PDB file of C-alpha atoms in Angstrom:
ATOM      1  CA  GLY A  18     151.158  85.252 -56.768  1.00  0.00           C
ATOM      2  CA  GLU A  19     150.145  82.822 -54.017  1.00  0.00           C
ATOM      3  CA  ASP A  20     153.425  83.966 -51.667  1.00  0.00           C
ATOM      4  CA  VAL A  21     152.277  87.176 -51.653  1.00  0.00           C
ATOM      5  CA  GLU A  22     148.547  87.919 -50.847  1.00  0.00           C
ATOM      6  CA  GLN A  23     146.700  90.935 -50.877  1.00  0.00           C
ATOM      7  CA  SER A  24     143.441  92.074 -50.133  1.00  0.00           C
ATOM      8  CA  LEU A  25     141.066  92.067 -53.594  1.00  0.00           C
ATOM      9  CA  PHE A  26     139.100  95.019 -53.126  1.00  0.00           C
ATOM     10  CA  LEU A  27     139.389  98.500 -51.313  1.00  0.00           C
ATOM     11  CA  SER A  28     136.656 101.577 -52.217  1.00  0.00           C
ATOM     12  CA  VAL A  29     137.615 104.879 -50.485  1.00  0.00           C
ATOM     13  CA  ARG A  30     135.733 108.153 -50.629  1.00  0.00           C
ATOM     14  CA  GLU A  31     137.965 110.956 -52.115  1.00  0.00           C
ATOM     15  CA  GLY A  32     140.058 113.022 -49.797  1.00  0.00           C
ATOM     16  CA  ASP A  33     140.017 109.993 -47.879  1.00  0.00           C
ATOM     17  CA  SER A  34     143.775 107.877 -47.043  1.00  0.00           C
ATOM     18  CA  SER A  35     144.203 104.941 -48.558  1.00  0.00           C
ATOM     19  CA  VAL A  36     145.268 101.657 -47.115  1.00  0.00           C
ATOM     20  CA  ILE A  37     146.053  98.922 -48.454  1.00  0.00           C
ATOM     21  CA  ASN A  38     148.038  95.383 -47.388  1.00  0.00           C
ATOM     22  CA  CYS A  39     150.423  92.939 -48.190  1.00  0.00           C
ATOM     23  CA  THR A  40     151.679  90.297 -47.156  1.00  0.00           C
ATOM     24  CA  TYR A  41     154.284  88.266 -48.138  1.00  0.00           C
ATOM     25  CA  THR A  42     156.391  84.988 -47.273  1.00  0.00           C
ATOM     26  CA  ASP A  43     160.584  85.363 -48.834  1.00  0.00           C
ATOM     27  CA  SER A  44     161.909  85.709 -45.284  1.00  0.00           C
ATOM     28  CA  SER A  45     164.828  86.821 -47.773  1.00  0.00           C
ATOM     29  CA  SER A  46     163.156  89.480 -49.567  1.00  0.00           C
ATOM     30  CA  THR A  47     165.843  91.869 -50.589  1.00  0.00           C
ATOM     31  CA  TYR A  48     163.296  94.858 -51.981  1.00  0.00           C
ATOM     32  CA  LEU A  49     159.864  95.366 -51.442  1.00  0.00           C
ATOM     33  CA  TYR A  50     157.132  97.113 -54.124  1.00  0.00           C
ATOM     34  CA  TRP A  51     154.237  98.597 -55.333  1.00  0.00           C
ATOM     35  CA  TYR A  52     153.103  99.569 -58.795  1.00  0.00           C
ATOM     36  CA  LYS A  53     149.635 101.142 -60.137  1.00  0.00           C
ATOM     37  CA  GLN A  54     148.482  99.560 -62.835  1.00  0.00           C
ATOM     38  CA  GLU A  55     145.085 101.717 -64.874  1.00  0.00           C
ATOM     39  CA  PRO A  56     142.707  99.840 -67.215  1.00  0.00           C
ATOM     40  CA  GLY A  57     145.138  98.589 -69.945  1.00  0.00           C
ATOM     41  CA  ALA A  58     147.878  99.579 -69.072  1.00  0.00           C
ATOM     42  CA  GLY A  59     151.323  97.784 -67.969  1.00  0.00           C
ATOM     43  CA  LEU A  60     152.555  98.391 -64.710  1.00  0.00           C
ATOM     44  CA  GLN A  61     154.167 101.744 -63.586  1.00  0.00           C
ATOM     45  CA  LEU A  62     156.073 101.912 -60.669  1.00  0.00           C
ATOM     46  CA  LEU A  63     154.889 103.778 -57.546  1.00  0.00           C
ATOM     47  CA  THR A  64     157.928 103.416 -55.538  1.00  0.00           C
ATOM     48  CA  TYR A  65     159.627 100.568 -53.279  1.00  0.00           C
ATOM     49  CA  ILE A  66     161.652 100.072 -49.680  1.00  0.00           C
ATOM     50  CA  PHE A  67     164.212  98.163 -48.984  1.00  0.00           C
ATOM     51  CA  SER A  68     164.042  95.262 -46.824  1.00  0.00           C
ATOM     52  CA  ASN A  69     165.748  96.705 -44.074  1.00  0.00           C
ATOM     53  CA  MET A  70     163.982 100.224 -43.850  1.00  0.00           C
ATOM     54  CA  ASP A  71     160.580 100.214 -42.247  1.00  0.00           C
ATOM     55  CA  MET A  72     159.078 102.789 -43.632  1.00  0.00           C
ATOM     56  CA  LYS A  73     159.142 105.447 -46.069  1.00  0.00           C
ATOM     57  CA  GLN A  74     157.514 108.745 -48.009  1.00  0.00           C
ATOM     58  CA  ASP A  75     157.270 109.732 -50.782  1.00  0.00           C
ATOM     59  CA  GLN A  76     154.825 112.340 -51.073  1.00  0.00           C
ATOM     60  CA  ARG A  77     151.441 110.943 -50.990  1.00  0.00           C
ATOM     61  CA  LEU A  78     152.173 107.677 -50.878  1.00  0.00           C
ATOM     62  CA  THR A  79     153.297 105.846 -46.813  1.00  0.00           C
ATOM     63  CA  VAL A  80     155.441 102.276 -46.787  1.00  0.00           C
ATOM     64  CA  LEU A  81     155.084 100.655 -44.207  1.00  0.00           C
ATOM     65  CA  LEU A  82     157.326  97.517 -43.475  1.00  0.00           C
ATOM     66  CA  ASN A  83     156.629  95.622 -40.905  1.00  0.00           C
ATOM     67  CA  LYS A  84     159.826  92.313 -41.442  1.00  0.00           C
ATOM     68  CA  LYS A  85     159.027  90.612 -38.318  1.00  0.00           C
ATOM     69  CA  ASP A  86     155.805  90.140 -39.941  1.00  0.00           C
ATOM     70  CA  LYS A  87     155.986  90.188 -43.835  1.00  0.00           C
ATOM     71  CA  HIS A  88     153.412  92.935 -43.992  1.00  0.00           C
ATOM     72  CA  LEU A  89     154.431  95.297 -46.370  1.00  0.00           C
ATOM     73  CA  SER A  90     151.700  98.511 -46.699  1.00  0.00           C
ATOM     74  CA  LEU A  91     150.847 101.465 -48.830  1.00  0.00           C
ATOM     75  CA  ARG A  92     149.071 104.571 -47.880  1.00  0.00           C
ATOM     76  CA  ILE A  93     147.683 107.019 -50.127  1.00  0.00           C
ATOM     77  CA  ALA A  94     147.298 110.010 -48.490  1.00  0.00           C
ATOM     78  CA  ASP A  95     144.096 112.750 -50.224  1.00  0.00           C
ATOM     79  CA  THR A  96     143.431 109.750 -52.416  1.00  0.00           C
ATOM     80  CA  GLN A  97     142.227 111.424 -55.926  1.00  0.00           C
ATOM     81  CA  THR A  98     140.224 109.834 -58.687  1.00  0.00           C
ATOM     82  CA  GLY A  99     142.715 108.911 -60.729  1.00  0.00           C
ATOM     83  CA  ASP A 100     143.917 107.115 -58.055  1.00  0.00           C
ATOM     84  CA  SER A 101     141.895 104.767 -59.037  1.00  0.00           C
ATOM     85  CA  ALA A 102     143.371 101.643 -60.416  1.00  0.00           C
ATOM     86  CA  ILE A 103     144.793  97.940 -59.668  1.00  0.00           C
ATOM     87  CA  TYR A 104     147.632  98.082 -57.317  1.00  0.00           C
ATOM     88  CA  PHE A 105     150.113  95.633 -57.078  1.00  0.00           C
ATOM     89  CA  CYS A 106     152.947  94.619 -54.044  1.00  0.00           C
ATOM     90  CA  ALA A 107     155.361  92.582 -55.360  1.00  0.00           C
ATOM     91  CA  GLU A 108     158.907  91.126 -53.536  1.00  0.00           C
ATOM     92  CA  ARG A 109     162.264  90.787 -54.972  1.00  0.00           C
ATOM     93  CA  SER A 110     163.806  87.299 -54.054  1.00  0.00           C
ATOM     94  CA  ASN A 111     167.441  86.667 -53.617  1.00  0.00           C
ATOM     95  CA  ASP A 112     167.697  85.920 -57.368  1.00  0.00           C
ATOM     96  CA  TYR A 113     166.381  89.222 -58.645  1.00  0.00           C
ATOM     97  CA  LYS A 114     163.131  87.652 -60.012  1.00  0.00           C
ATOM     98  CA  LEU A 115     159.376  89.849 -58.943  1.00  0.00           C
ATOM     99  CA  SER A 116     156.562  87.748 -57.252  1.00  0.00           C
ATOM    100  CA  PHE A 117     153.227  89.658 -57.399  1.00  0.00           C
ATOM    101  CA  GLY A 118     150.190  89.858 -55.460  1.00  0.00           C
ATOM    102  CA  ALA A 119     147.181  89.421 -57.199  1.00  0.00           C
ATOM    103  CA  GLY A 120     146.626  93.517 -57.405  1.00  0.00           C
ATOM    104  CA  THR A 121     144.053  95.102 -54.960  1.00  0.00           C
ATOM    105  CA  THR A 122     141.142  97.402 -56.856  1.00  0.00           C
ATOM    106  CA  VAL A 123     140.874 100.423 -55.279  1.00  0.00           C
ATOM    107  CA  THR A 124     137.389 102.569 -56.444  1.00  0.00           C
ATOM    108  CA  VAL A 125     138.020 106.033 -55.535  1.00  0.00           C
ATOM    109  CA  ARG A 126     133.928 107.712 -54.903  1.00  0.00           C
ATOM    110  CA  ALA A 127     132.952 110.732 -54.873  1.00  0.00           C
TER     111      ALA A 127
ATOM    112  CA  GLY B 259     163.650 107.743 -67.779  1.00  0.00           C
ATOM    113  CA  ALA B 260     163.373 104.020 -67.645  1.00  0.00           C
ATOM    114  CA  VAL B 261     160.951 103.814 -70.504  1.00  0.00           C
ATOM    115  CA  VAL B 262     160.039  99.972 -71.942  1.00  0.00           C
ATOM    116  CA  SER B 263     157.361 100.201 -75.237  1.00  0.00           C
ATOM    117  CA  GLN B 264     155.450  97.590 -76.995  1.00  0.00           C
ATOM    118  CA  HIS B 265     154.506  96.433 -80.000  1.00  0.00           C
ATOM    119  CA  PRO B 266     152.278  96.108 -81.372  1.00  0.00           C
ATOM    120  CA  SER B 267     149.321  96.797 -78.796  1.00  0.00           C
ATOM    121  CA  ARG B 268     147.023  95.005 -78.977  1.00  0.00           C
ATOM    122  CA  VAL B 269     146.823  92.215 -82.176  1.00  0.00           C
ATOM    123  CA  ILE B 270     144.404  89.407 -83.074  1.00  0.00           C
ATOM    124  CA  CYS B 271     145.852  86.277 -84.923  1.00  0.00           C
ATOM    125  CA  LYS B 272     143.975  83.291 -86.219  1.00  0.00           C
ATOM    126  CA  SER B 273     144.448  79.753 -84.580  1.00  0.00           C
ATOM    127  CA  GLY B 274     147.578  78.111 -86.070  1.00  0.00           C
ATOM    128  CA  THR B 275     149.777  81.737 -86.875  1.00  0.00           C
ATOM    129  CA  SER B 276     152.947  82.874 -85.122  1.00  0.00           C
ATOM    130  CA  VAL B 277     153.407  86.082 -83.687  1.00  0.00           C
ATOM    131  CA  LYS B 278     155.963  88.650 -82.492  1.00  0.00           C
ATOM    132  CA  ILE B 279     156.598  91.139 -79.881  1.00  0.00           C
ATOM    133  CA  GLU B 280     158.942  93.214 -79.550  1.00  0.00           C
ATOM    134  CA  CYS B 281     159.655  94.943 -75.763  1.00  0.00           C
ATOM    135  CA  ARG B 282     162.559  97.915 -76.324  1.00  0.00           C
ATOM    136  CA  SER B 283     163.861 100.178 -73.130  1.00  0.00           C
ATOM    137  CA  LEU B 284     163.896 103.763 -74.936  1.00  0.00           C
ATOM    138  CA  ASP B 285     166.362 105.586 -72.079  1.00  0.00           C
ATOM    139  CA  PHE B 286     168.741 102.533 -71.269  1.00  0.00           C
ATOM    140  CA  GLN B 287     170.398  99.469 -72.379  1.00  0.00           C
ATOM    141  CA  ALA B 288     168.675  96.196 -70.800  1.00  0.00           C
ATOM    142  CA  THR B 289     170.903  93.560 -69.941  1.00  0.00           C
ATOM    143  CA  THR B 290     167.439  91.716 -68.572  1.00  0.00           C
ATOM    144  CA  MET B 291     164.631  91.614 -69.898  1.00  0.00           C
ATOM    145  CA  PHE B 292     160.789  90.066 -68.568  1.00  0.00           C
ATOM    146  CA  TRP B 293     158.213  88.824 -70.141  1.00  0.00           C
ATOM    147  CA  TYR B 294     154.754  88.075 -67.838  1.00  0.00           C
ATOM    148  CA  ARG B 295     151.664  86.816 -68.746  1.00  0.00           C
ATOM    149  CA  GLN B 296     149.004  88.361 -66.975  1.00  0.00           C
ATOM    150  CA  PHE B 297     145.031  86.565 -67.056  1.00  0.00           C
ATOM    151  CA  PRO B 298     142.305  88.557 -66.343  1.00  0.00           C
ATOM    152  CA  LYS B 299     142.236  89.824 -62.991  1.00  0.00           C
ATOM    153  CA  LYS B 300     145.264  88.014 -62.239  1.00  0.00           C
ATOM    154  CA  SER B 301     148.082  88.209 -61.051  1.00  0.00           C
ATOM    155  CA  LEU B 302     151.853  88.775 -63.464  1.00  0.00           C
ATOM    156  CA  MET B 303     153.274  84.982 -64.422  1.00  0.00           C
ATOM    157  CA  LEU B 304     157.028  84.621 -64.851  1.00  0.00           C
ATOM    158  CA  MET B 305     157.407  83.658 -67.894  1.00  0.00           C
ATOM    159  CA  ALA B 306     160.890  83.802 -69.223  1.00  0.00           C
ATOM    160  CA  THR B 307     164.184  85.890 -67.964  1.00  0.00           C
ATOM    161  CA  SER B 308     166.142  86.992 -70.843  1.00  0.00           C
ATOM    162  CA  ASN B 309     169.722  88.637 -70.582  1.00  0.00           C
ATOM    163  CA  GLU B 310     171.296  89.928 -73.763  1.00  0.00           C
ATOM    164  CA  GLY B 311     173.504  87.829 -75.442  1.00  0.00           C
ATOM    165  CA  SER B 312     172.278  84.521 -73.844  1.00  0.00           C
ATOM    166  CA  LYS B 313     169.450  82.237 -74.298  1.00  0.00           C
ATOM    167  CA  ALA B 314     166.825  82.870 -71.559  1.00  0.00           C
ATOM    168  CA  THR B 315     165.906  81.148 -68.961  1.00  0.00           C
ATOM    169  CA  TYR B 316     162.324  79.557 -68.665  1.00  0.00           C
ATOM    170  CA  GLU B 317     160.461  79.139 -65.651  1.00  0.00           C
ATOM    171  CA  GLN B 318     158.844  76.326 -64.975  1.00  0.00           C
ATOM    172  CA  GLY B 319     155.871  74.835 -66.732  1.00  0.00           C
ATOM    173  CA  VAL B 320     156.582  77.389 -70.148  1.00  0.00           C
ATOM    174  CA  GLU B 321     157.279  76.070 -73.363  1.00  0.00           C
ATOM    175  CA  LYS B 322     159.746  77.136 -74.925  1.00  0.00           C
ATOM    176  CA  ASP B 323     159.409  76.094 -78.017  1.00  0.00           C
ATOM    177  CA  LYS B 324     156.314  77.840 -77.996  1.00  0.00           C
ATOM    178  CA  PHE B 325     157.337  81.259 -76.903  1.00  0.00           C
ATOM    179  CA  LEU B 326     160.595  81.833 -78.159  1.00  0.00           C
ATOM    180  CA  ILE B 327     162.308  84.141 -76.973  1.00  0.00           C
ATOM    181  CA  ASN B 328     165.450  86.345 -78.137  1.00  0.00           C
ATOM    182  CA  HIS B 329     167.244  89.191 -76.816  1.00  0.00           C
ATOM    183  CA  ALA B 330     169.792  90.218 -79.786  1.00  0.00           C
ATOM    184  CA  SER B 331     170.451  93.596 -78.193  1.00  0.00           C
ATOM    185  CA  LEU B 332     170.671  95.755 -75.306  1.00  0.00           C
ATOM    186  CA  THR B 333     167.806  97.779 -76.370  1.00  0.00           C
ATOM    187  CA  LEU B 334     164.623  95.245 -77.737  1.00  0.00           C
ATOM    188  CA  SER B 335     163.756  91.558 -76.596  1.00  0.00           C
ATOM    189  CA  THR B 336     160.777  89.629 -78.035  1.00  0.00           C
ATOM    190  CA  LEU B 337     158.186  87.556 -77.329  1.00  0.00           C
ATOM    191  CA  THR B 338     157.215  85.205 -80.723  1.00  0.00           C
ATOM    192  CA  VAL B 339     154.525  82.892 -79.688  1.00  0.00           C
ATOM    193  CA  THR B 340     154.320  79.822 -82.784  1.00  0.00           C
ATOM    194  CA  SER B 341     151.227  77.824 -84.375  1.00  0.00           C
ATOM    195  CA  ALA B 342     148.643  80.462 -81.666  1.00  0.00           C
ATOM    196  CA  HIS B 343     146.040  78.667 -79.762  1.00  0.00           C
ATOM    197  CA  PRO B 344     142.726  80.482 -78.656  1.00  0.00           C
ATOM    198  CA  GLU B 345     144.201  79.219 -75.112  1.00  0.00           C
ATOM    199  CA  ASP B 346     147.595  82.355 -75.303  1.00  0.00           C
ATOM    200  CA  SER B 347     145.478  84.934 -75.236  1.00  0.00           C
ATOM    201  CA  SER B 348     146.477  86.611 -72.858  1.00  0.00           C
ATOM    202  CA  PHE B 349     148.295  90.325 -71.820  1.00  0.00           C
ATOM    203  CA  TYR B 350     152.345  90.158 -72.641  1.00  0.00           C
ATOM    204  CA  ILE B 351     153.830  92.572 -70.496  1.00  0.00           C
ATOM    205  CA  CYS B 352     157.775  92.812 -70.277  1.00  0.00           C
ATOM    206  CA  SER B 353     160.097  94.219 -68.164  1.00  0.00           C
ATOM    207  CA  ALA B 354     163.501  95.446 -68.096  1.00  0.00           C
ATOM    208  CA  THR B 355     166.091  96.133 -66.126  1.00  0.00           C
ATOM    209  CA  SER B 356     169.900  97.367 -66.854  1.00  0.00           C
ATOM    210  CA  GLY B 357     171.066  95.334 -64.194  1.00  0.00           C
ATOM    211  CA  ARG B 358     172.590  91.760 -64.710  1.00  0.00           C
ATOM    212  CA  ALA B 359     169.884  89.523 -64.226  1.00  0.00           C
ATOM    213  CA  GLY B 360     167.374  91.635 -62.800  1.00  0.00           C
ATOM    214  CA  THR B 361     169.491  93.748 -60.618  1.00  0.00           C
ATOM    215  CA  ASP B 362     167.926  96.821 -60.171  1.00  0.00           C
ATOM    216  CA  THR B 363     164.911  98.330 -60.420  1.00  0.00           C
ATOM    217  CA  GLN B 364     161.991  96.511 -63.616  1.00  0.00           C
ATOM    218  CA  TYR B 365     160.413  99.174 -65.693  1.00  0.00           C
ATOM    219  CA  PHE B 366     157.350  97.818 -67.617  1.00  0.00           C
ATOM    220  CA  GLY B 367     156.162  98.535 -70.706  1.00  0.00           C
ATOM    221  CA  PRO B 368     152.591  98.940 -71.588  1.00  0.00           C
ATOM    222  CA  GLY B 369     151.702  95.383 -72.263  1.00  0.00           C
ATOM    223  CA  THR B 370     150.230  93.914 -75.896  1.00  0.00           C
ATOM    224  CA  ARG B 371     146.940  92.576 -75.640  1.00  0.00           C
ATOM    225  CA  LEU B 372     146.819  89.085 -77.696  1.00  0.00           C
ATOM    226  CA  THR B 373     143.472  87.300 -78.907  1.00  0.00           C
ATOM    227  CA  VAL B 374     143.567  84.047 -81.046  1.00  0.00           C
ATOM    228  CA  LEU B 375     140.481  83.514 -82.263  1.00  0.00           C
TER     229      LEU B 375
END
């Protein structure tokens, strides 16, 4: 994940919005992904965005992409305790491989 | 849809033994599977890419004789850690796509926790 960077921790109050940020370096990235990992489990695909899009909304999730700044964010509206997990952003390059960030641990407090 | 399973979920073995981990796509044909390794509180590191019916492509620094990968069918890939040592202890995760060379979205298995004593 040296080409993809994320903040490591985020604490948010239940009911508030969470915003997780990610920066990447590969300008040829075609798709960018957000995955969720709960303790001891694999990765669950949350959402993805094609590189020619600026925004994608899917229920409580909103993805914003600033391709010029190579900045990706994931907003979770009305954060719930079940949203506590590690969130990984990943970029897919032209060789179809994924590069992951180190993950942001989101803790939802009551 | 797009369910990927791994077996076993957890394995403990003695140093020097070999361990096989299976990755299966349950409801789609996976032409490409990827094997990752995840260290505690770290990101996923891609180990190798395997396309059905051909030899796996290993990432730089990954020993192909140590981590044997077989993708014999469109629904099954196996990773064998040969002569395991404590430093091989890790969380191994596979992913699968239905596109050649991983052109489609990768769907991940639940992971296998390997502990080598």
